[in-house]
GROMACS .gro file of N, CA and C in nm:
model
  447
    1UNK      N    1 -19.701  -3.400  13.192
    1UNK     CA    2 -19.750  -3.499  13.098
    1UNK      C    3 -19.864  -3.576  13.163
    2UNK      N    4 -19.975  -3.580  13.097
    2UNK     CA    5 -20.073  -3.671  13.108
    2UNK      C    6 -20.072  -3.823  13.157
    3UNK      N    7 -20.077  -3.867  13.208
    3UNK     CA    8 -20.117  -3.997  13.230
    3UNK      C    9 -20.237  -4.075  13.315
    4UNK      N   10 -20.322  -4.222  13.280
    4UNK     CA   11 -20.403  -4.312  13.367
    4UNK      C   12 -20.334  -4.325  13.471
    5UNK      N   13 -20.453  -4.336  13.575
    5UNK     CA   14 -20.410  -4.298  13.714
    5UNK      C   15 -20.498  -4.425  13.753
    6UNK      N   16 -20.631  -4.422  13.699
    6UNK     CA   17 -20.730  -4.582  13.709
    6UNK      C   18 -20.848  -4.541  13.635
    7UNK      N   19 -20.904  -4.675  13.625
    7UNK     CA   20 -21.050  -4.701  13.576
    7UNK      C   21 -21.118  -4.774  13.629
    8UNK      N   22 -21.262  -4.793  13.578
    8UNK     CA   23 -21.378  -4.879  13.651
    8UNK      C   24 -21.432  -4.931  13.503
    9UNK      N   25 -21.444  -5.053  13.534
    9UNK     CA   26 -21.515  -5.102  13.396
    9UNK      C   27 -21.641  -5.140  13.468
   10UNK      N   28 -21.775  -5.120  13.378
   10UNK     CA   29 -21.885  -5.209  13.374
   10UNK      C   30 -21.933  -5.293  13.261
   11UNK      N   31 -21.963  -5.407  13.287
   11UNK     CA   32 -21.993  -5.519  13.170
   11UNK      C   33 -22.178  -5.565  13.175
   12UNK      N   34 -22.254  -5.540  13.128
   12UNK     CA   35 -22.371  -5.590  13.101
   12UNK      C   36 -22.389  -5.721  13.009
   13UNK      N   37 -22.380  -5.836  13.064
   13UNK     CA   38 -22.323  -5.989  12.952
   13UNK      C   39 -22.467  -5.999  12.912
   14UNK      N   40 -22.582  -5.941  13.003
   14UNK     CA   41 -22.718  -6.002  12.974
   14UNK      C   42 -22.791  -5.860  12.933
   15UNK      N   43 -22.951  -5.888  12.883
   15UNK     CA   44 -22.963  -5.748  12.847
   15UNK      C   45 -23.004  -5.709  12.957
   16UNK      N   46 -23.009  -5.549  12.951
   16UNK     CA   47 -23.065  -5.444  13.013
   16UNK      C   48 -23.109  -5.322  12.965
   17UNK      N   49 -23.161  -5.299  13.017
   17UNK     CA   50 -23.251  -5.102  12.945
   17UNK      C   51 -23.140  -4.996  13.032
   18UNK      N   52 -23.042  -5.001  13.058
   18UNK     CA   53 -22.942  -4.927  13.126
   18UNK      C   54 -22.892  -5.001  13.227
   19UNK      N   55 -22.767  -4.857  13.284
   19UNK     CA   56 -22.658  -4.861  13.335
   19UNK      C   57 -22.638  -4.719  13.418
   20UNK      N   58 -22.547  -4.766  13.546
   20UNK     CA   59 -22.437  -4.653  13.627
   20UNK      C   60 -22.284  -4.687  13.605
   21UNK      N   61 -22.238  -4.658  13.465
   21UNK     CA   62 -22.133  -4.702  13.500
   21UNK      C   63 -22.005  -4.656  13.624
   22UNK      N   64 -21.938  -4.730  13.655
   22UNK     CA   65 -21.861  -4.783  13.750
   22UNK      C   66 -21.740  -4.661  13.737
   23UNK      N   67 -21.742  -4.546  13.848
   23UNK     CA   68 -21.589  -4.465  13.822
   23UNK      C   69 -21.489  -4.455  13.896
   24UNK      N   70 -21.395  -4.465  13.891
   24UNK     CA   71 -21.291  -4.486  13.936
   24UNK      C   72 -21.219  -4.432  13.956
   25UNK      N   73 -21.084  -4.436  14.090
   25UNK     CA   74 -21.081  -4.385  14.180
   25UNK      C   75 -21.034  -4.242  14.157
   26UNK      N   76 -21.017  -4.112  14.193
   26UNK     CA   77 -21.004  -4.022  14.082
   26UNK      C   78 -21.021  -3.864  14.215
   27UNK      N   79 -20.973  -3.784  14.158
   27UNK     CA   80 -20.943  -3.691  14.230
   27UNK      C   81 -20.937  -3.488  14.173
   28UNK      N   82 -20.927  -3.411  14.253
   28UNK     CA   83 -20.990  -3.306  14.153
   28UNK      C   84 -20.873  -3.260  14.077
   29UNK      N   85 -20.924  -3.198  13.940
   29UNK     CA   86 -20.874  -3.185  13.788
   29UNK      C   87 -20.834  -3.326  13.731
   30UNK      N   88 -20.872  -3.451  13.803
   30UNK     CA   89 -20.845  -3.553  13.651
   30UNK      C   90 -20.970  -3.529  13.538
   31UNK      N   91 -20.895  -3.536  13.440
   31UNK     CA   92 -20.973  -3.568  13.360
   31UNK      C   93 -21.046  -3.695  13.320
   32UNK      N   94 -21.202  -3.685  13.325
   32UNK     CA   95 -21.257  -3.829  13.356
   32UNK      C   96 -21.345  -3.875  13.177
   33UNK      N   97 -21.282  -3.974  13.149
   33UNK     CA   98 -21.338  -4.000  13.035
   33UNK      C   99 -21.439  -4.165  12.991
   34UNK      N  100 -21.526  -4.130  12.943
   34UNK     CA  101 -21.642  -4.233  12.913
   34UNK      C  102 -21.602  -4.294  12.847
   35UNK      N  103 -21.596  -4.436  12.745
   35UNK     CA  104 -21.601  -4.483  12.644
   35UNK      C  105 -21.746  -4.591  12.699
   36UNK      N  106 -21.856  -4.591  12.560
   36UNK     CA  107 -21.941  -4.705  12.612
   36UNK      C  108 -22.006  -4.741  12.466
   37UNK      N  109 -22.039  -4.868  12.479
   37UNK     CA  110 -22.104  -4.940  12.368
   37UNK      C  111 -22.190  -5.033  12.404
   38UNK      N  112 -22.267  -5.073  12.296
   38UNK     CA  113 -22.386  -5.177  12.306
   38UNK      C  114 -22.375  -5.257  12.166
   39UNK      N  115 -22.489  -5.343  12.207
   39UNK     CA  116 -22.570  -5.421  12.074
   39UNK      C  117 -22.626  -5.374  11.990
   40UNK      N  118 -22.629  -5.361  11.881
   40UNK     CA  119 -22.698  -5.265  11.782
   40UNK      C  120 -22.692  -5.103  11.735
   41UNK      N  121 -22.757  -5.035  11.671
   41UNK     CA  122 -22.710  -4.923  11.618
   41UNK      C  123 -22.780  -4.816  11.682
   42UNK      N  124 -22.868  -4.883  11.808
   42UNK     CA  125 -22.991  -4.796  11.863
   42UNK      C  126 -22.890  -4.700  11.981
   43UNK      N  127 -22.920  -4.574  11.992
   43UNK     CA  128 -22.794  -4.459  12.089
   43UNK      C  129 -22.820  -4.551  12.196
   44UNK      N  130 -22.721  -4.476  12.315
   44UNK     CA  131 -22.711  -4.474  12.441
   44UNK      C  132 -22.763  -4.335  12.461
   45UNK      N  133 -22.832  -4.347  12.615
   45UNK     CA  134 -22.906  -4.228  12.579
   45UNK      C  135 -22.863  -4.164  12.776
   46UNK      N  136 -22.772  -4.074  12.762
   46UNK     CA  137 -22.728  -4.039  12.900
   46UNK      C  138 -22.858  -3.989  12.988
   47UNK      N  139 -22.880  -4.014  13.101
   47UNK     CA  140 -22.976  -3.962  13.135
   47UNK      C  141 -22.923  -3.916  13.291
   48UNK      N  142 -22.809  -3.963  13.377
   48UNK     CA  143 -22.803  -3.912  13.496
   48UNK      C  144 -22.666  -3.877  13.544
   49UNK      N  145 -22.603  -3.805  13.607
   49UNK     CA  146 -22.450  -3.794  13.647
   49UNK      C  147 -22.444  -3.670  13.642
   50UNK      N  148 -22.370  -3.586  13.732
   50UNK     CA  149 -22.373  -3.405  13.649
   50UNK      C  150 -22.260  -3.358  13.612
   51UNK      N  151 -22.261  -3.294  13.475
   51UNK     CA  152 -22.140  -3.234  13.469
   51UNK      C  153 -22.074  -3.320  13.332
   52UNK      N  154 -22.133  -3.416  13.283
   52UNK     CA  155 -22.069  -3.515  13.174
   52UNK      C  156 -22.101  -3.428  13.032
   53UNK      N  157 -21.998  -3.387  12.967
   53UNK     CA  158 -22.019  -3.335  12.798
   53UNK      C  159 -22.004  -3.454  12.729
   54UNK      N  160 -22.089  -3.496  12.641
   54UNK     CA  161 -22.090  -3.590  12.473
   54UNK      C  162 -21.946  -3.521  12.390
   55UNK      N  163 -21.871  -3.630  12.394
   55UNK     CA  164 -21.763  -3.590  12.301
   55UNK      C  165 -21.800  -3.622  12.166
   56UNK      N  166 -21.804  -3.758  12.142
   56UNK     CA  167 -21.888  -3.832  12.010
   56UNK      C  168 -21.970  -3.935  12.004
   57UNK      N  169 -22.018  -4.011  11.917
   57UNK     CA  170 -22.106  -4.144  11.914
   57UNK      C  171 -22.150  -4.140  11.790
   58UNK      N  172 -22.156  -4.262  11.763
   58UNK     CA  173 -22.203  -4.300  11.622
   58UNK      C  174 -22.228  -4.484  11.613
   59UNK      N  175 -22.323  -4.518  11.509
   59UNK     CA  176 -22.329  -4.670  11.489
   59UNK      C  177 -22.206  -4.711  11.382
   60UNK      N  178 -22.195  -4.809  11.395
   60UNK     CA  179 -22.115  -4.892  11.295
   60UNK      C  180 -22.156  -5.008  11.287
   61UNK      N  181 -22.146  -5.077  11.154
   61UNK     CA  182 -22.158  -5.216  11.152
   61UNK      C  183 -22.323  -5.236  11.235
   62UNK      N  184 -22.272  -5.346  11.351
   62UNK     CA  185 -22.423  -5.370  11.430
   62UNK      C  186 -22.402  -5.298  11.552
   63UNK      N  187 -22.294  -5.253  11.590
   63UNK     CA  188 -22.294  -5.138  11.765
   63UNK      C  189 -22.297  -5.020  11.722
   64UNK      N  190 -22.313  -4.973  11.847
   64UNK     CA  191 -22.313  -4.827  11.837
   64UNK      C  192 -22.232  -4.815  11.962
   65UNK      N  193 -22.128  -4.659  11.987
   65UNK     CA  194 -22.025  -4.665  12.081
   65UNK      C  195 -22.031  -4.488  12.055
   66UNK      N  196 -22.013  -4.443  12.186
   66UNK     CA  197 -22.006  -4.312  12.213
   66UNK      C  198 -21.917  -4.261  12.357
   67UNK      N  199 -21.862  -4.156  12.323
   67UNK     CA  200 -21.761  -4.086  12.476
   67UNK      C  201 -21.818  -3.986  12.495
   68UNK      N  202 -21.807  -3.977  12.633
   68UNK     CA  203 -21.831  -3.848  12.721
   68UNK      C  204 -21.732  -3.802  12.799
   69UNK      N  205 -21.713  -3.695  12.869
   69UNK     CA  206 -21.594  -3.683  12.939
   69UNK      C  207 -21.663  -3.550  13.059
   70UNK      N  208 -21.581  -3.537  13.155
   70UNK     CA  209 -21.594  -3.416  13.293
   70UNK      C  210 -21.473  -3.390  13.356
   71UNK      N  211 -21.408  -3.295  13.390
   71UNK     CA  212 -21.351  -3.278  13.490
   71UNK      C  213 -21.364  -3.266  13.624
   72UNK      N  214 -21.268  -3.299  13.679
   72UNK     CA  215 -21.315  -3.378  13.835
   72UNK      C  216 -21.316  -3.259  13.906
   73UNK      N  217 -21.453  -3.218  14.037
   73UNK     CA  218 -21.396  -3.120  14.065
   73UNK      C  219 -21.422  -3.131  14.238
   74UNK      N  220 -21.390  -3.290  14.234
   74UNK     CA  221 -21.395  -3.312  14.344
   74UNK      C  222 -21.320  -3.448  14.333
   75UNK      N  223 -21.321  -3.552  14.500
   75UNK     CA  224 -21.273  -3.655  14.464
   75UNK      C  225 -21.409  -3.757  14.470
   76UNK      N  226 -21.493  -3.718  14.471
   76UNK     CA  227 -21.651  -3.807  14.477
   76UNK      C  228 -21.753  -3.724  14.366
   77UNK      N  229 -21.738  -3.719  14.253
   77UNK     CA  230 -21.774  -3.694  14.128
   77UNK      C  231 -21.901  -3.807  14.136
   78UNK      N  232 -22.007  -3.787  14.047
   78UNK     CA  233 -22.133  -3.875  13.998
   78UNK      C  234 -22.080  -3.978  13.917
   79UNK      N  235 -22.143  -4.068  13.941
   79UNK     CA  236 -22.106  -4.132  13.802
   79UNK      C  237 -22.210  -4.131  13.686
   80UNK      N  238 -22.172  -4.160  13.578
   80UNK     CA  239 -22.278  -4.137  13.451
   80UNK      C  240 -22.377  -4.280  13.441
   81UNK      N  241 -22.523  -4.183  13.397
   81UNK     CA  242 -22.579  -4.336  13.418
   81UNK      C  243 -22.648  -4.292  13.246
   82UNK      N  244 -22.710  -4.437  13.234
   82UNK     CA  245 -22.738  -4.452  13.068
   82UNK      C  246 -22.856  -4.495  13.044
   83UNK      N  247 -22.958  -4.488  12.941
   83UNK     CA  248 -23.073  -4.568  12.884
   83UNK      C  249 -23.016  -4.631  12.777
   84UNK      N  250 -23.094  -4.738  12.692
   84UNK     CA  251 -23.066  -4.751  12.605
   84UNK      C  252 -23.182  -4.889  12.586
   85UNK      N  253 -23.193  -4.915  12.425
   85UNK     CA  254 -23.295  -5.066  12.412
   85UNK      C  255 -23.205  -5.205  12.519
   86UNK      N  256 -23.328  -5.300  12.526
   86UNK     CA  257 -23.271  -5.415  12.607
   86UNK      C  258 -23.146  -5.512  12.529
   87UNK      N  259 -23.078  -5.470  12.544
   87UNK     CA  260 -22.983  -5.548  12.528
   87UNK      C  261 -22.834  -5.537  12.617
   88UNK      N  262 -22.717  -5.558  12.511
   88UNK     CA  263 -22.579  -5.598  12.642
   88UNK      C  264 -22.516  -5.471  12.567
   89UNK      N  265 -22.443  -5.401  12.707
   89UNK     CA  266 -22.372  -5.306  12.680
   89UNK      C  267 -22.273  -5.289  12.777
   90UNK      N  268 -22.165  -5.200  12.723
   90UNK     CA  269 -22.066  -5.239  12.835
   90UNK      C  270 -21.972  -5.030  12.882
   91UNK      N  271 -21.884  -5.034  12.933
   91UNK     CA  272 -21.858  -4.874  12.946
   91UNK      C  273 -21.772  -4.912  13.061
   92UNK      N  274 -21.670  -4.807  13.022
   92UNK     CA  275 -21.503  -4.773  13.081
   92UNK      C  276 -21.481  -4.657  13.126
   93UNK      N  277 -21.493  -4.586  13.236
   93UNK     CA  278 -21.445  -4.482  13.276
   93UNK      C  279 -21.250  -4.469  13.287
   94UNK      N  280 -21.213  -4.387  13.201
   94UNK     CA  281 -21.061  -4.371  13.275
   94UNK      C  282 -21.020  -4.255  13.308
   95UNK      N  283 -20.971  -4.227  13.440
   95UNK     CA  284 -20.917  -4.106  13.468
   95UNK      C  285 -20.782  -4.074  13.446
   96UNK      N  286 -20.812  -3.943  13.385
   96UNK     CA  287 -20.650  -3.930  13.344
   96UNK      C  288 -20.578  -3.814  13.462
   97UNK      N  289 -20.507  -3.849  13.496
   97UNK     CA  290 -20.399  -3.733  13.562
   97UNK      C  291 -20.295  -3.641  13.519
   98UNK      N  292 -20.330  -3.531  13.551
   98UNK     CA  293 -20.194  -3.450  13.498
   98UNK      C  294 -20.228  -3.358  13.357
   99UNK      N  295 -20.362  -3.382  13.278
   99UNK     CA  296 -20.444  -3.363  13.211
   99UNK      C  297 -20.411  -3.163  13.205
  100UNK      N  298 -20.421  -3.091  13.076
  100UNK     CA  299 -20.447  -2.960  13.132
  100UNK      C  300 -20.533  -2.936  13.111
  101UNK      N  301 -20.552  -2.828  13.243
  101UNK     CA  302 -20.707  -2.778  13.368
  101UNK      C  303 -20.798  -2.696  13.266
  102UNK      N  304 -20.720  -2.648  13.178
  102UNK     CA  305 -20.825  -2.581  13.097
  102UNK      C  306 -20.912  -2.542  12.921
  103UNK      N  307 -20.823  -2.697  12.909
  103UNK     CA  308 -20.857  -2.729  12.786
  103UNK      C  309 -20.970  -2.877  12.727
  104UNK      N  310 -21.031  -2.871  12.739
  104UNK     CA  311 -21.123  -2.970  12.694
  104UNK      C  312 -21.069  -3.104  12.583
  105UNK      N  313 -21.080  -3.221  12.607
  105UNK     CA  314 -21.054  -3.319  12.537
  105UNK      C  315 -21.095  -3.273  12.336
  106UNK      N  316 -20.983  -3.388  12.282
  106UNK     CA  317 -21.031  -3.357  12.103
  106UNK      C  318 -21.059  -3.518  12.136
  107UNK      N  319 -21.163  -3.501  12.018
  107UNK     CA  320 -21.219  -3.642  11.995
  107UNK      C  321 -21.264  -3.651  11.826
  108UNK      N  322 -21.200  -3.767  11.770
  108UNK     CA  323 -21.209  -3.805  11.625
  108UNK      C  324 -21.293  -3.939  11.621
  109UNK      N  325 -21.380  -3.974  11.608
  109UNK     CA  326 -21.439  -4.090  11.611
  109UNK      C  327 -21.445  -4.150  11.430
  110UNK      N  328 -21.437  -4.270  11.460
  110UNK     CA  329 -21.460  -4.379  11.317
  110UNK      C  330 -21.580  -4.504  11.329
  111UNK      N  331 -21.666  -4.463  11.261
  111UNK     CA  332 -21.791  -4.570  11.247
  111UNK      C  333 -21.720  -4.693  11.158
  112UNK      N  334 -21.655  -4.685  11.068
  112UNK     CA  335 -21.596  -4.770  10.968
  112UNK      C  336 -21.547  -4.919  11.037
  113UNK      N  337 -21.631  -5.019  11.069
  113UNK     CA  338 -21.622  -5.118  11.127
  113UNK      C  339 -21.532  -5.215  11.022
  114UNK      N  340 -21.482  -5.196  10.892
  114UNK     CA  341 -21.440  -5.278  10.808
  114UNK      C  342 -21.285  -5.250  10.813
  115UNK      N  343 -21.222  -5.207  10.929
  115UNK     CA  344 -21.123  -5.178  10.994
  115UNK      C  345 -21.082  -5.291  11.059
  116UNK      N  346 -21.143  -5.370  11.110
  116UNK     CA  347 -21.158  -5.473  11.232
  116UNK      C  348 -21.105  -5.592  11.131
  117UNK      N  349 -21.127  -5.614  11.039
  117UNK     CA  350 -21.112  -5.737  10.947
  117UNK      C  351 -20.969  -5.804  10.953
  118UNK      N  352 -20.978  -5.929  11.026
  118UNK     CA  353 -20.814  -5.950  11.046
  118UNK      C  354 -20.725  -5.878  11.178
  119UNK      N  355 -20.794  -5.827  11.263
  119UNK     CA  356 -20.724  -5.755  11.352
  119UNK      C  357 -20.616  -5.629  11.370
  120UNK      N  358 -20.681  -5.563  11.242
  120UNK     CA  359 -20.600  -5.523  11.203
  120UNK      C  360 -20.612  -5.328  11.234
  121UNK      N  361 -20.732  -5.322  11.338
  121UNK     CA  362 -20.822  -5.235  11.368
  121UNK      C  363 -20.679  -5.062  11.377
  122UNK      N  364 -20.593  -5.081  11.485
  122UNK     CA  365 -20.518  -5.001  11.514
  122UNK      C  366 -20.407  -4.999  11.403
  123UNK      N  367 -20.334  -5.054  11.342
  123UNK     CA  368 -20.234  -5.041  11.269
  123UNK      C  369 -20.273  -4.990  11.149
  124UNK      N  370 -20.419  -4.995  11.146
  124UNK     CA  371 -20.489  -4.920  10.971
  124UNK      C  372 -20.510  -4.780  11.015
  125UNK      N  373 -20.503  -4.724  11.144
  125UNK     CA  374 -20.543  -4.594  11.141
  125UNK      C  375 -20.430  -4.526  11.117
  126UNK      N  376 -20.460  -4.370  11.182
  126UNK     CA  377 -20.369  -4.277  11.166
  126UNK      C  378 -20.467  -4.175  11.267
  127UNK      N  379 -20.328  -4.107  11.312
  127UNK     CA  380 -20.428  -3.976  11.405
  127UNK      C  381 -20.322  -3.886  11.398
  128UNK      N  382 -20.316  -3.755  11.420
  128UNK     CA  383 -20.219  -3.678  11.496
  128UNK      C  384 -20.217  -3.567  11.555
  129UNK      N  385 -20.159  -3.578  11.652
  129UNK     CA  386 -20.229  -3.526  11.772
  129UNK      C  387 -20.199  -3.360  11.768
  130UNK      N  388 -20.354  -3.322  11.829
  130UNK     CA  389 -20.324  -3.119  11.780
  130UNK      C  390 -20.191  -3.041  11.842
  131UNK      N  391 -20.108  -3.121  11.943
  131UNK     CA  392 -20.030  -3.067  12.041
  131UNK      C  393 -19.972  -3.156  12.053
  132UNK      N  394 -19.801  -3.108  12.129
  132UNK     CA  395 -19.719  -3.231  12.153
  132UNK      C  396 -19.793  -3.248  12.313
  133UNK      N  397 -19.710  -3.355  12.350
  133UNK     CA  398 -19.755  -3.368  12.522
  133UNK      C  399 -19.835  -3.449  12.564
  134UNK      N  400 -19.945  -3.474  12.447
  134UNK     CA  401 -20.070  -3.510  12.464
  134UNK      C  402 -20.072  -3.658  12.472
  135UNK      N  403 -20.183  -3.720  12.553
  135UNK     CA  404 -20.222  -3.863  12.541
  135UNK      C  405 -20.310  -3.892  12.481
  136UNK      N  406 -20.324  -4.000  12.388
  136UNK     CA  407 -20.432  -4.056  12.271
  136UNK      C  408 -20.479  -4.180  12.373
  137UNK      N  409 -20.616  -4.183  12.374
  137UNK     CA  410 -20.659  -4.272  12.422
  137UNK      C  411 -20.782  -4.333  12.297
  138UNK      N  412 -20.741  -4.475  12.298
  138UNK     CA  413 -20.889  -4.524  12.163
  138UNK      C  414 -21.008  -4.586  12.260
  139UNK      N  415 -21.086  -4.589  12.190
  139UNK     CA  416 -21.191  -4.645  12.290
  139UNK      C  417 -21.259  -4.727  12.170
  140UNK      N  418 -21.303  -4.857  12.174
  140UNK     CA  419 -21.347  -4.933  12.068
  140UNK      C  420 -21.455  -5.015  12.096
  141UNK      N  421 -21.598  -5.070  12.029
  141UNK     CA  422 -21.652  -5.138  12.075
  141UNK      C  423 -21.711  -5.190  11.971
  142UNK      N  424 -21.785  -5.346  12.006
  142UNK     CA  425 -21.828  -5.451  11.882
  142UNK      C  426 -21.939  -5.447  11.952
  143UNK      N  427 -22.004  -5.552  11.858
  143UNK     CA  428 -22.159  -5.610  11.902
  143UNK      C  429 -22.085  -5.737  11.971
  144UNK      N  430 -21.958  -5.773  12.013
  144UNK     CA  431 -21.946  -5.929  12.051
  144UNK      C  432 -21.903  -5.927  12.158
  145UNK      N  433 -21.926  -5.821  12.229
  145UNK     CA  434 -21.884  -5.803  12.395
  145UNK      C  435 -21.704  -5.728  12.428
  146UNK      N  436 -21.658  -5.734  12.521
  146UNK     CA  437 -21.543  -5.692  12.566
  146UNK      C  438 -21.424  -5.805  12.513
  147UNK      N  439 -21.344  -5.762  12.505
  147UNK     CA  440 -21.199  -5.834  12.455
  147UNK      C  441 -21.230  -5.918  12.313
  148UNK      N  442 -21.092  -6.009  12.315
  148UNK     CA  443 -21.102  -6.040  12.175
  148UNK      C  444 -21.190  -6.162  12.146
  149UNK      N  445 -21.237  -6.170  12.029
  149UNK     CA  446 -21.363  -6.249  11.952
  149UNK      C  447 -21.296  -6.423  11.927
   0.00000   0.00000   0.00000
């Protein structure tokens, strides 16, 4: 069975034209997964790290938020670095352990920001998962920074 083993968060509070986000501590076959978001609907635009596949991304509302993911095939992996317009953006690496070696992450993404209304973001969805065993991880992001508003 799958499970987080750790992560690295990076927070951009002020703007910037990019990022390296921060990865964490991690070892070979975890599975290493991106979540990252910004201000506005303008992409993130990967430009450095090797070995990172685009799972999804899309705008919503006023952010835009996209995942990437790699398998580790070492214990000193790159980390992913980003462009994007000047503003604040933020990105979560988590490594998962125990992950299997030869199947690639599923990823369902939702732009539908009118989810969020009331806090009510997770209890309105629904997912289910292609396989038993598996770990669901959400990855979520606003235009109003990290944690709650």
């Amino acid at each position: 069975m799958a499970w987080i083993y750790d992560y690295g968060v990076t927070e951009n509070t002020s703007a910037t034209t990019g990022f390296t986000a921060e990865l964490p501590e991690h070892d070979t076959n975890d599975m290493l997964i991106c979540f990252a978001a910004k201000d506005s609907t303008g992409a993130i635009t990967y430009t450095a790290g090797t070995g990172w596949t685009a799972l999804s991304s899309g705008a919503g509302g006023a952010q835009w938020v996209g995942a990437w993911y790699k398998r580790a095939t070492s214990n000193a992996e790159s980390a992913p670095a980003f462009t994007h317009g000047s503003e604040e953006s933020n990105a979560i690496i988590v490594a998962v352990r125990g992950a299997h070696t030869s199947t690639a992450p599923t990823s369902v993404i939702s732009t539908d920001d009118t989810t969020m209304a009331g806090g009510g973001f997770l209890q309105d969805q629904s997912y289910t998962s292609p396989s038993t065993n598996s770990i669901v991880l959400f990855g979520m992001g606003t235009d109003s920074g990290i944690g709650p508003a």
